[in-house]
mmCIF file of C-alpha atoms in Angstrom:
data_model
loop_
_atom_site.group_PDB
_atom_site.id
_atom_site.type_symbol
_atom_site.label_atom_id
_atom_site.label_comp_id
_atom_site.label_asym_id
_atom_site.label_seq_id
_atom_site.Cartn_x
_atom_site.Cartn_y
_atom_site.Cartn_z
ATOM 1 C CA MET A 1 -40.704 -83.292 -30.801
ATOM 2 C CA ARG A 2 -37.283 -84.937 -31.117
ATOM 3 C CA PRO A 3 -37.448 -85.340 -34.929
ATOM 4 C CA LEU A 4 -38.269 -81.616 -35.199
ATOM 5 C CA LEU A 5 -35.266 -80.733 -33.009
ATOM 6 C CA PHE A 6 -33.049 -83.005 -35.104
ATOM 7 C CA ASN A 7 -34.222 -81.483 -38.371
ATOM 8 C CA ARG A 8 -33.779 -77.962 -37.090
ATOM 9 C CA ARG A 9 -30.244 -78.788 -35.986
ATOM 10 C CA ARG A 10 -29.489 -80.312 -39.362
ATOM 11 C CA LEU A 11 -30.877 -77.251 -41.118
ATOM 12 C CA THR A 12 -28.783 -74.917 -38.944
ATOM 13 C CA GLN A 13 -25.628 -76.922 -39.594
ATOM 14 C CA GLY A 14 -26.394 -77.003 -43.302
ATOM 15 C CA ALA A 15 -26.900 -73.242 -43.446
ATOM 16 C CA ALA A 16 -23.630 -72.653 -41.620
ATOM 17 C CA PHE A 17 -21.801 -74.984 -44.012
ATOM 18 C CA ALA A 18 -23.354 -73.258 -47.018
ATOM 19 C CA ALA A 19 -22.314 -69.850 -45.658
ATOM 20 C CA LEU A 20 -18.783 -71.147 -45.161
ATOM 21 C CA LEU A 21 -18.676 -72.373 -48.747
ATOM 22 C CA CYS A 22 -19.902 -68.974 -49.981
ATOM 23 C CA ALA A 23 -17.218 -67.221 -47.952
ATOM 24 C CA PHE A 24 -14.499 -69.436 -49.400
ATOM 25 C CA GLY A 25 -15.985 -69.002 -52.866
ATOM 26 C CA GLY A 26 -16.028 -65.208 -52.508
ATOM 27 C CA ALA A 27 -12.421 -65.155 -51.338
ATOM 28 C CA ALA A 28 -11.379 -67.400 -54.208
ATOM 29 C CA ALA A 29 -13.163 -65.128 -56.687
ATOM 30 C CA GLN A 30 -11.365 -62.073 -55.337
ATOM 31 C CA THR A 31 -7.925 -63.644 -55.263
ATOM 32 C CA ALA A 32 -8.417 -64.879 -58.842
ATOM 33 C CA TRP A 33 -8.373 -61.259 -60.028
ATOM 34 C CA PRO A 34 -7.168 -60.252 -62.568
ATOM 35 C CA THR A 35 -8.127 -62.749 -65.272
ATOM 36 C CA LYS A 36 -8.050 -60.175 -68.096
ATOM 37 C CA PRO A 37 -6.318 -56.840 -68.857
ATOM 38 C CA VAL A 38 -6.913 -53.866 -66.543
ATOM 39 C CA LYS A 39 -7.413 -50.338 -67.892
ATOM 40 C CA ILE A 40 -5.792 -47.320 -66.246
ATOM 41 C CA ILE A 41 -7.709 -44.289 -67.490
ATOM 42 C CA VAL A 42 -5.658 -41.089 -67.792
ATOM 43 C CA PRO A 43 -8.078 -38.142 -67.970
ATOM 44 C CA PHE A 44 -5.687 -35.990 -70.011
ATOM 45 C CA ALA A 45 -3.890 -36.142 -73.352
ATOM 46 C CA PRO A 46 -0.575 -38.026 -73.707
ATOM 47 C CA GLY A 47 2.646 -36.263 -72.771
ATOM 48 C CA GLY A 48 1.667 -34.726 -69.437
ATOM 49 C CA THR A 49 2.680 -35.780 -65.947
ATOM 50 C CA THR A 50 -0.530 -37.771 -65.339
ATOM 51 C CA ASP A 51 0.277 -39.818 -68.438
ATOM 52 C CA ILE A 52 3.975 -40.136 -67.553
ATOM 53 C CA LEU A 53 3.226 -41.509 -64.072
ATOM 54 C CA ALA A 54 0.524 -43.901 -65.296
ATOM 55 C CA ARG A 55 2.922 -45.332 -67.868
ATOM 56 C CA ALA A 56 5.596 -45.676 -65.180
ATOM 57 C CA VAL A 57 3.453 -47.853 -62.875
ATOM 58 C CA ALA A 58 1.530 -49.812 -65.540
ATOM 59 C CA PRO A 59 4.430 -52.127 -66.542
ATOM 60 C CA GLU A 60 5.210 -52.828 -62.880
ATOM 61 C CA LEU A 61 1.608 -53.834 -62.188
ATOM 62 C CA SER A 62 1.577 -55.961 -65.346
ATOM 63 C CA LYS A 63 4.607 -57.874 -64.084
ATOM 64 C CA ALA A 64 3.210 -58.234 -60.576
ATOM 65 C CA PHE A 65 -0.215 -59.559 -61.592
ATOM 66 C CA GLY A 66 0.532 -61.417 -64.828
ATOM 67 C CA GLN A 67 -2.041 -59.385 -66.790
ATOM 68 C CA GLN A 68 -1.600 -56.262 -68.894
ATOM 69 C CA PHE A 69 -2.368 -52.919 -67.264
ATOM 70 C CA VAL A 70 -3.187 -50.756 -70.284
ATOM 71 C CA VAL A 71 -3.103 -46.947 -70.188
ATOM 72 C CA GLU A 72 -6.005 -45.292 -72.015
ATOM 73 C CA ASN A 73 -6.209 -41.506 -72.464
ATOM 74 C CA ARG A 74 -9.680 -39.943 -72.179
ATOM 75 C CA ALA A 75 -9.137 -36.203 -72.129
ATOM 76 C CA GLY A 76 -11.610 -33.369 -71.757
ATOM 77 C CA ALA A 77 -13.228 -30.886 -69.363
ATOM 78 C CA GLY A 78 -10.258 -30.589 -67.024
ATOM 79 C CA GLY A 79 -10.147 -34.335 -66.412
ATOM 80 C CA ASN A 80 -13.888 -34.683 -65.838
ATOM 81 C CA VAL A 81 -14.528 -36.820 -68.943
ATOM 82 C CA GLY A 82 -12.138 -39.576 -67.883
ATOM 83 C CA ALA A 83 -13.100 -39.361 -64.214
ATOM 84 C CA GLU A 84 -16.804 -39.673 -65.025
ATOM 85 C CA ALA A 85 -16.134 -42.709 -67.221
ATOM 86 C CA VAL A 86 -14.390 -44.514 -64.368
ATOM 87 C CA ALA A 87 -16.995 -43.440 -61.797
ATOM 88 C CA LYS A 88 -19.641 -45.135 -63.953
ATOM 89 C CA SER A 89 -17.588 -48.280 -64.639
ATOM 90 C CA ALA A 90 -18.153 -51.647 -62.977
ATOM 91 C CA ALA A 91 -16.565 -51.907 -59.524
ATOM 92 C CA ASP A 92 -14.687 -55.084 -60.451
ATOM 93 C CA GLY A 93 -11.079 -53.861 -60.495
ATOM 94 C CA TYR A 94 -10.753 -53.826 -64.288
ATOM 95 C CA THR A 95 -11.053 -50.046 -64.739
ATOM 96 C CA ILE A 96 -9.151 -47.617 -62.519
ATOM 97 C CA LEU A 97 -8.275 -43.947 -62.783
ATOM 98 C CA MET A 98 -5.062 -41.999 -62.426
ATOM 99 C CA GLY A 99 -6.754 -39.240 -60.464
ATOM 100 C CA THR A 100 -5.218 -35.839 -59.868
ATOM 101 C CA VAL A 101 -5.473 -32.852 -57.570
ATOM 102 C CA GLY A 102 -7.746 -31.445 -60.288
ATOM 103 C CA THR A 103 -10.220 -34.310 -60.587
ATOM 104 C CA HIS A 104 -10.364 -34.994 -56.838
ATOM 105 C CA GLY A 105 -9.233 -31.819 -55.087
ATOM 106 C CA ILE A 106 -10.215 -28.818 -57.226
ATOM 107 C CA ASN A 107 -13.034 -29.538 -59.662
ATOM 108 C CA ARG A 108 -15.791 -29.956 -57.084
ATOM 109 C CA ALA A 109 -15.216 -26.351 -55.986
ATOM 110 C CA LEU A 110 -14.724 -24.991 -59.515
ATOM 111 C CA TYR A 111 -17.446 -26.619 -61.620
ATOM 112 C CA PRO A 112 -21.081 -25.803 -60.756
ATOM 113 C CA LYS A 113 -22.224 -29.151 -62.176
ATOM 114 C CA LEU A 114 -19.655 -31.918 -61.741
ATOM 115 C CA PRO A 115 -20.711 -35.213 -63.399
ATOM 116 C CA TYR A 116 -19.285 -37.295 -60.539
ATOM 117 C CA ASP A 117 -18.688 -37.038 -56.805
ATOM 118 C CA PRO A 118 -14.962 -37.333 -55.969
ATOM 119 C CA PHE A 119 -15.817 -38.801 -52.555
ATOM 120 C CA LYS A 120 -18.918 -40.967 -53.063
ATOM 121 C CA ASP A 121 -18.116 -42.357 -56.534
ATOM 122 C CA PHE A 122 -14.553 -43.548 -55.910
ATOM 123 C CA THR A 123 -12.482 -45.784 -53.665
ATOM 124 C CA PRO A 124 -8.967 -44.368 -53.075
ATOM 125 C CA ILE A 125 -6.146 -46.843 -53.766
ATOM 126 C CA THR A 126 -2.867 -44.981 -53.295
ATOM 127 C CA LEU A 127 -1.073 -41.708 -53.895
ATOM 128 C CA VAL A 128 1.511 -42.326 -56.628
ATOM 129 C CA ALA A 129 3.463 -39.079 -56.479
ATOM 130 C CA ALA A 130 3.407 -35.397 -55.551
ATOM 131 C CA VAL A 131 5.106 -32.806 -57.757
ATOM 132 C CA PRO A 132 5.697 -29.065 -57.751
ATOM 133 C CA ASN A 133 4.598 -26.943 -60.684
ATOM 134 C CA VAL A 134 7.068 -24.754 -62.505
ATOM 135 C CA MET A 135 6.554 -21.372 -64.141
ATOM 136 C CA VAL A 136 7.875 -21.608 -67.690
ATOM 137 C CA VAL A 137 7.813 -19.074 -70.510
ATOM 138 C CA ASN A 138 8.445 -19.161 -74.233
ATOM 139 C CA SER A 139 12.218 -18.861 -74.665
ATOM 140 C CA ASP A 140 12.086 -16.489 -77.641
ATOM 141 C CA LYS A 141 9.678 -14.111 -75.897
ATOM 142 C CA ALA A 142 11.780 -14.213 -72.737
ATOM 143 C CA LYS A 143 14.841 -13.262 -74.758
ATOM 144 C CA ALA A 144 13.035 -10.533 -76.709
ATOM 145 C CA LEU A 145 11.555 -8.940 -73.582
ATOM 146 C CA ASN A 146 14.592 -9.590 -71.366
ATOM 147 C CA ILE A 147 12.614 -11.787 -68.960
ATOM 148 C CA ASN A 148 15.040 -13.566 -66.642
ATOM 149 C CA SER A 149 13.065 -13.647 -63.407
ATOM 150 C CA VAL A 150 9.525 -13.697 -62.050
ATOM 151 C CA ASN A 151 9.730 -9.968 -61.354
ATOM 152 C CA ASP A 152 10.840 -9.349 -64.951
ATOM 153 C CA PHE A 153 7.783 -11.270 -66.129
ATOM 154 C CA ILE A 154 5.412 -9.313 -63.861
ATOM 155 C CA LYS A 155 6.887 -6.028 -65.122
ATOM 156 C CA ALA A 156 6.535 -7.081 -68.773
ATOM 157 C CA ALA A 157 2.959 -8.325 -68.287
ATOM 158 C CA LYS A 158 1.866 -5.125 -66.516
ATOM 159 C CA ALA A 159 3.357 -3.070 -69.346
ATOM 160 C CA ARG A 160 1.362 -5.100 -71.890
ATOM 161 C CA PRO A 161 -2.065 -5.707 -70.324
ATOM 162 C CA GLY A 162 -4.060 -8.409 -72.078
ATOM 163 C CA GLN A 163 -1.217 -9.330 -74.441
ATOM 164 C CA PHE A 164 0.023 -12.430 -72.579
ATOM 165 C CA ASN A 165 -1.659 -15.825 -72.964
ATOM 166 C CA MET A 166 -1.479 -18.396 -70.177
ATOM 167 C CA ALA A 167 -1.761 -22.051 -71.222
ATOM 168 C CA SER A 168 -2.953 -24.869 -68.969
ATOM 169 C CA SER A 169 -3.697 -28.577 -69.195
ATOM 170 C CA GLY A 170 -7.400 -27.835 -68.658
ATOM 171 C CA ASN A 171 -9.883 -25.958 -66.505
ATOM 172 C CA GLY A 172 -9.596 -26.900 -62.856
ATOM 173 C CA THR A 173 -6.133 -28.424 -63.010
ATOM 174 C CA SER A 174 -3.470 -27.301 -60.556
ATOM 175 C CA ILE A 175 -1.699 -25.823 -63.588
ATOM 176 C CA HIS A 176 -4.719 -23.592 -64.204
ATOM 177 C CA LEU A 177 -5.193 -22.689 -60.527
ATOM 178 C CA SER A 178 -1.473 -21.949 -60.069
ATOM 179 C CA GLY A 179 -1.805 -19.339 -62.788
ATOM 180 C CA GLU A 180 -5.034 -17.929 -61.356
ATOM 181 C CA LEU A 181 -3.422 -17.621 -57.936
ATOM 182 C CA PHE A 182 -0.444 -15.868 -59.529
ATOM 183 C CA LYS A 183 -2.750 -13.451 -61.352
ATOM 184 C CA SER A 184 -4.734 -12.647 -58.221
ATOM 185 C CA GLN A 185 -1.612 -12.005 -56.118
ATOM 186 C CA THR A 186 0.206 -9.892 -58.730
ATOM 187 C CA GLY A 187 -2.767 -8.010 -60.166
ATOM 188 C CA ILE A 188 -1.793 -8.805 -63.768
ATOM 189 C CA PHE A 189 -4.218 -9.996 -66.438
ATOM 190 C CA MET A 190 -3.487 -12.927 -68.750
ATOM 191 C CA ALA A 191 -5.973 -14.739 -70.952
ATOM 192 C CA HIS A 192 -6.326 -18.349 -69.805
ATOM 193 C CA ILE A 193 -6.288 -20.890 -72.650
ATOM 194 C CA PRO A 194 -7.180 -24.437 -71.481
ATOM 195 C CA TYR A 195 -5.966 -27.489 -73.408
ATOM 196 C CA ARG A 196 -6.804 -31.197 -73.145
ATOM 197 C CA GLY A 197 -3.517 -31.938 -71.393
ATOM 198 C CA SER A 198 -0.001 -30.617 -70.836
ATOM 199 C CA GLY A 199 1.347 -32.216 -74.008
ATOM 200 C CA PRO A 200 -0.515 -30.037 -76.539
ATOM 201 C CA ALA A 201 -0.244 -26.965 -74.290
ATOM 202 C CA LEU A 202 3.539 -27.287 -74.124
ATOM 203 C CA LEU A 203 3.747 -27.621 -77.906
ATOM 204 C CA ASP A 204 1.978 -24.290 -78.372
ATOM 205 C CA LEU A 205 4.071 -22.705 -75.639
ATOM 206 C CA MET A 206 7.230 -23.739 -77.468
ATOM 207 C CA GLY A 207 5.687 -22.614 -80.760
ATOM 208 C CA GLY A 208 5.028 -19.111 -79.448
ATOM 209 C CA SER A 209 1.234 -18.899 -79.564
ATOM 210 C CA MET A 210 1.276 -19.213 -75.741
ATOM 211 C CA ASP A 211 3.484 -17.144 -73.450
ATOM 212 C CA VAL A 212 3.509 -18.757 -70.008
ATOM 213 C CA MET A 213 2.460 -21.932 -68.236
ATOM 214 C CA PHE A 214 2.615 -23.238 -64.666
ATOM 215 C CA ASP A 215 3.215 -26.832 -65.708
ATOM 216 C CA ASN A 216 3.880 -29.922 -63.610
ATOM 217 C CA LEU A 217 7.651 -30.222 -63.298
ATOM 218 C CA PRO A 218 8.107 -33.781 -64.718
ATOM 219 C CA SER A 219 6.552 -32.932 -68.095
ATOM 220 C CA ALA A 220 8.276 -29.553 -68.400
ATOM 221 C CA LEU A 221 11.724 -30.574 -67.138
ATOM 222 C CA PRO A 222 13.098 -32.113 -70.389
ATOM 223 C CA LEU A 223 12.107 -28.948 -72.279
ATOM 224 C CA ILE A 224 13.744 -26.767 -69.622
ATOM 225 C CA LYS A 225 16.965 -28.769 -69.790
ATOM 226 C CA SER A 226 17.021 -28.630 -73.598
ATOM 227 C CA GLY A 227 16.524 -24.843 -73.560
ATOM 228 C CA LYS A 228 13.190 -25.016 -75.389
ATOM 229 C CA LEU A 229 11.467 -23.349 -72.428
ATOM 230 C CA LYS A 230 12.772 -20.885 -69.862
ATOM 231 C CA ALA A 231 11.985 -21.714 -66.226
ATOM 232 C CA LEU A 232 11.534 -18.866 -63.760
ATOM 233 C CA ALA A 233 10.440 -20.497 -60.483
ATOM 234 C CA VAL A 234 8.696 -23.445 -58.853
ATOM 235 C CA THR A 235 5.268 -23.020 -57.272
ATOM 236 C CA SER A 236 5.924 -25.180 -54.199
ATOM 237 C CA ALA A 237 6.739 -23.918 -50.716
ATOM 238 C CA GLN A 238 10.280 -25.330 -50.958
ATOM 239 C CA ARG A 239 12.730 -25.626 -53.827
ATOM 240 C CA SER A 240 12.788 -28.862 -55.807
ATOM 241 C CA GLY A 241 15.774 -31.209 -55.658
ATOM 242 C CA ALA A 242 15.396 -31.752 -59.409
ATOM 243 C CA VAL A 243 16.025 -28.036 -60.104
ATOM 244 C CA PRO A 244 17.701 -26.739 -56.927
ATOM 245 C CA ASP A 245 18.827 -23.467 -58.533
ATOM 246 C CA LEU A 246 15.243 -22.414 -59.291
ATOM 247 C CA PRO A 247 13.710 -20.228 -56.558
ATOM 248 C CA THR A 248 10.164 -20.598 -55.319
ATOM 249 C CA ILE A 249 7.697 -17.952 -56.493
ATOM 250 C CA GLU A 250 7.526 -16.658 -52.927
ATOM 251 C CA GLU A 251 11.315 -16.243 -52.892
ATOM 252 C CA ALA A 252 11.487 -14.761 -56.373
ATOM 253 C CA ALA A 253 8.659 -12.242 -56.163
ATOM 254 C CA GLY A 254 7.864 -11.896 -52.477
ATOM 255 C CA LEU A 255 4.394 -13.410 -52.890
ATOM 256 C CA LYS A 256 3.922 -14.526 -49.300
ATOM 257 C CA GLY A 257 2.360 -17.957 -48.814
ATOM 258 C CA PHE A 258 2.270 -18.771 -52.525
ATOM 259 C CA GLU A 259 2.046 -22.549 -52.894
ATOM 260 C CA ALA A 260 0.346 -24.635 -55.569
ATOM 261 C CA SER A 261 1.616 -28.177 -56.015
ATOM 262 C CA SER A 262 0.124 -31.204 -57.742
ATOM 263 C CA TRP A 263 -0.444 -34.838 -56.876
ATOM 264 C CA PHE A 264 -1.485 -37.967 -58.730
ATOM 265 C CA GLY A 265 -2.973 -41.197 -57.416
ATOM 266 C CA LEU A 266 -4.935 -44.285 -58.362
ATOM 267 C CA VAL A 267 -8.631 -44.539 -57.526
ATOM 268 C CA ALA A 268 -11.244 -47.162 -58.398
ATOM 269 C CA PRO A 269 -15.028 -47.043 -58.742
ATOM 270 C CA ALA A 270 -16.814 -47.038 -55.377
ATOM 271 C CA GLY A 271 -17.540 -50.554 -54.178
ATOM 272 C CA THR A 272 -14.412 -52.147 -55.659
ATOM 273 C CA PRO A 273 -13.517 -55.090 -53.374
ATOM 274 C CA ALA A 274 -11.067 -54.160 -50.630
ATOM 275 C CA ASP A 275 -8.956 -57.195 -51.486
ATOM 276 C CA ILE A 276 -8.290 -55.844 -54.983
ATOM 277 C CA VAL A 277 -7.705 -52.282 -53.747
ATOM 278 C CA ASN A 278 -5.191 -53.440 -51.145
ATOM 279 C CA ARG A 279 -3.323 -55.683 -53.579
ATOM 280 C CA ILE A 280 -2.909 -52.851 -56.093
ATOM 281 C CA GLN A 281 -1.753 -50.482 -53.359
ATOM 282 C CA GLN A 282 0.814 -52.961 -52.084
ATOM 283 C CA GLU A 283 2.286 -53.572 -55.534
ATOM 284 C CA VAL A 284 2.400 -49.854 -56.395
ATOM 285 C CA SER A 285 4.120 -49.114 -53.089
ATOM 286 C CA LYS A 286 6.605 -51.921 -53.683
ATOM 287 C CA SER A 287 7.461 -50.696 -57.192
ATOM 288 C CA LEU A 288 7.803 -47.043 -56.139
ATOM 289 C CA ASN A 289 10.345 -48.068 -53.512
ATOM 290 C CA THR A 290 12.620 -49.894 -55.926
ATOM 291 C CA PRO A 291 15.821 -47.847 -56.383
ATOM 292 C CA ALA A 292 15.482 -47.570 -60.166
ATOM 293 C CA ILE A 293 11.948 -46.153 -60.193
ATOM 294 C CA LYS A 294 12.420 -44.024 -57.076
ATOM 295 C CA GLU A 295 15.582 -42.389 -58.423
ATOM 296 C CA LYS A 296 13.993 -41.818 -61.835
ATOM 297 C CA MET A 297 10.949 -40.101 -60.317
ATOM 298 C CA LEU A 298 13.039 -37.917 -58.023
ATOM 299 C CA ALA A 299 15.206 -36.878 -60.978
ATOM 300 C CA GLN A 300 12.019 -35.831 -62.806
ATOM 301 C CA GLY A 301 10.891 -33.741 -59.865
ATOM 302 C CA ALA A 302 8.258 -36.183 -58.589
ATOM 303 C CA ILE A 303 8.175 -37.417 -54.989
ATOM 304 C CA PRO A 304 6.928 -41.041 -54.957
ATOM 305 C CA SER A 305 4.485 -42.191 -52.278
ATOM 306 C CA GLY A 306 2.500 -45.457 -52.333
ATOM 307 C CA ASN A 307 0.568 -44.674 -49.136
ATOM 308 C CA THR A 308 -2.411 -46.667 -47.857
ATOM 309 C CA PRO A 309 -5.997 -46.220 -49.112
ATOM 310 C CA ALA A 310 -6.989 -44.609 -45.791
ATOM 311 C CA GLN A 311 -4.075 -42.164 -45.922
ATOM 312 C CA PHE A 312 -4.902 -41.261 -49.513
ATOM 313 C CA ALA A 313 -8.560 -40.707 -48.585
ATOM 314 C CA ASP A 314 -7.479 -38.264 -45.864
ATOM 315 C CA LEU A 315 -5.279 -36.406 -48.354
ATOM 316 C CA ILE A 316 -8.127 -36.065 -50.865
ATOM 317 C CA GLU A 317 -10.403 -34.606 -48.204
ATOM 318 C CA SER A 318 -7.818 -32.113 -46.930
ATOM 319 C CA GLU A 319 -6.836 -31.073 -50.455
ATOM 320 C CA HIS A 320 -10.449 -30.406 -51.399
ATOM 321 C CA LYS A 321 -10.792 -28.032 -48.446
ATOM 322 C CA LYS A 322 -7.516 -26.276 -49.305
ATOM 323 C CA TRP A 323 -8.273 -25.790 -53.001
ATOM 324 C CA ALA A 324 -11.837 -24.640 -52.372
ATOM 325 C CA LEU A 325 -10.295 -21.667 -50.554
ATOM 326 C CA VAL A 326 -7.852 -21.053 -53.435
ATOM 327 C CA VAL A 327 -10.694 -21.157 -55.979
ATOM 328 C CA LYS A 328 -12.664 -18.626 -53.923
ATOM 329 C CA ALA A 329 -9.659 -16.341 -53.402
ATOM 330 C CA SER A 330 -8.644 -16.414 -57.074
ATOM 331 C CA GLY A 331 -12.166 -15.831 -58.370
ATOM 332 C CA ALA A 332 -11.673 -18.608 -60.932
ATOM 333 C CA LYS A 333 -14.875 -19.840 -62.558
ATOM 334 C CA VAL A 334 -15.825 -22.436 -65.146
ATOM 335 C CA ASP A 335 -19.257 -22.288 -66.742
#
């Protein structure tokens, strides 16, 4: 019986040693990441706030990890094309998404058939920034119709039913829902024209084929400052420090409780190792707190964050509940 006891003990010790080696090997494999470039998918066209923020953090992550973090734009279906691509990517840390309030807070309530689950298919990494939207109109039309305030716009739109076009960065974006909320609370009708991102929508707004847009402040701000677009109000509950003279829509038009802001954050495919997720979050948080980047974002109207994965997960859940109510109240639908 003794030899059997000895062999069993040896086997047990050997198994424990092998498990220890596997644990060390797994840790080494995780800490070796990244060994090749990492893609940050932006689910909208270049030129919008999602793209601006992704390109702000990508160089910082490249410096921190010694590998290139490359921004790739995959626009379409209100962000669903890019989000689906990341949801179906390998959970190895080499493909991540710059998610938005649209892809992770709105679309599940708006689209009857969403090609991904914003909760089950992703691992939250960190909120990058929150921004207000801003109501902007074509400068020439504003001048021609004497539109200098939100109330002026409402009066002009009611006098010309069906003649105003509202541009957005895509179905289901906060830019779209801000406009739908505005329409439902004012009783005016505007045709909604979705684009594949803010960039092309803003071009047509400046060109005159579009009349109004509730764009994210960072992408619209340079055009406001240059006089190419006329800003009427911000859609947030409070005024923005980047444009302190602009009233909120509630202030400007008495639309009680009107609030429709945006946020942007990094998410990875579900199952991405926690070690990788935490390292990305820590480096993003570190970069967002450097004076240069923080001041630049604040000047653009963005409020930097860098919160923890758990905090970001809580935000996504609460935002989904909030926007589901907005979608229902506005009557917005996407076939």
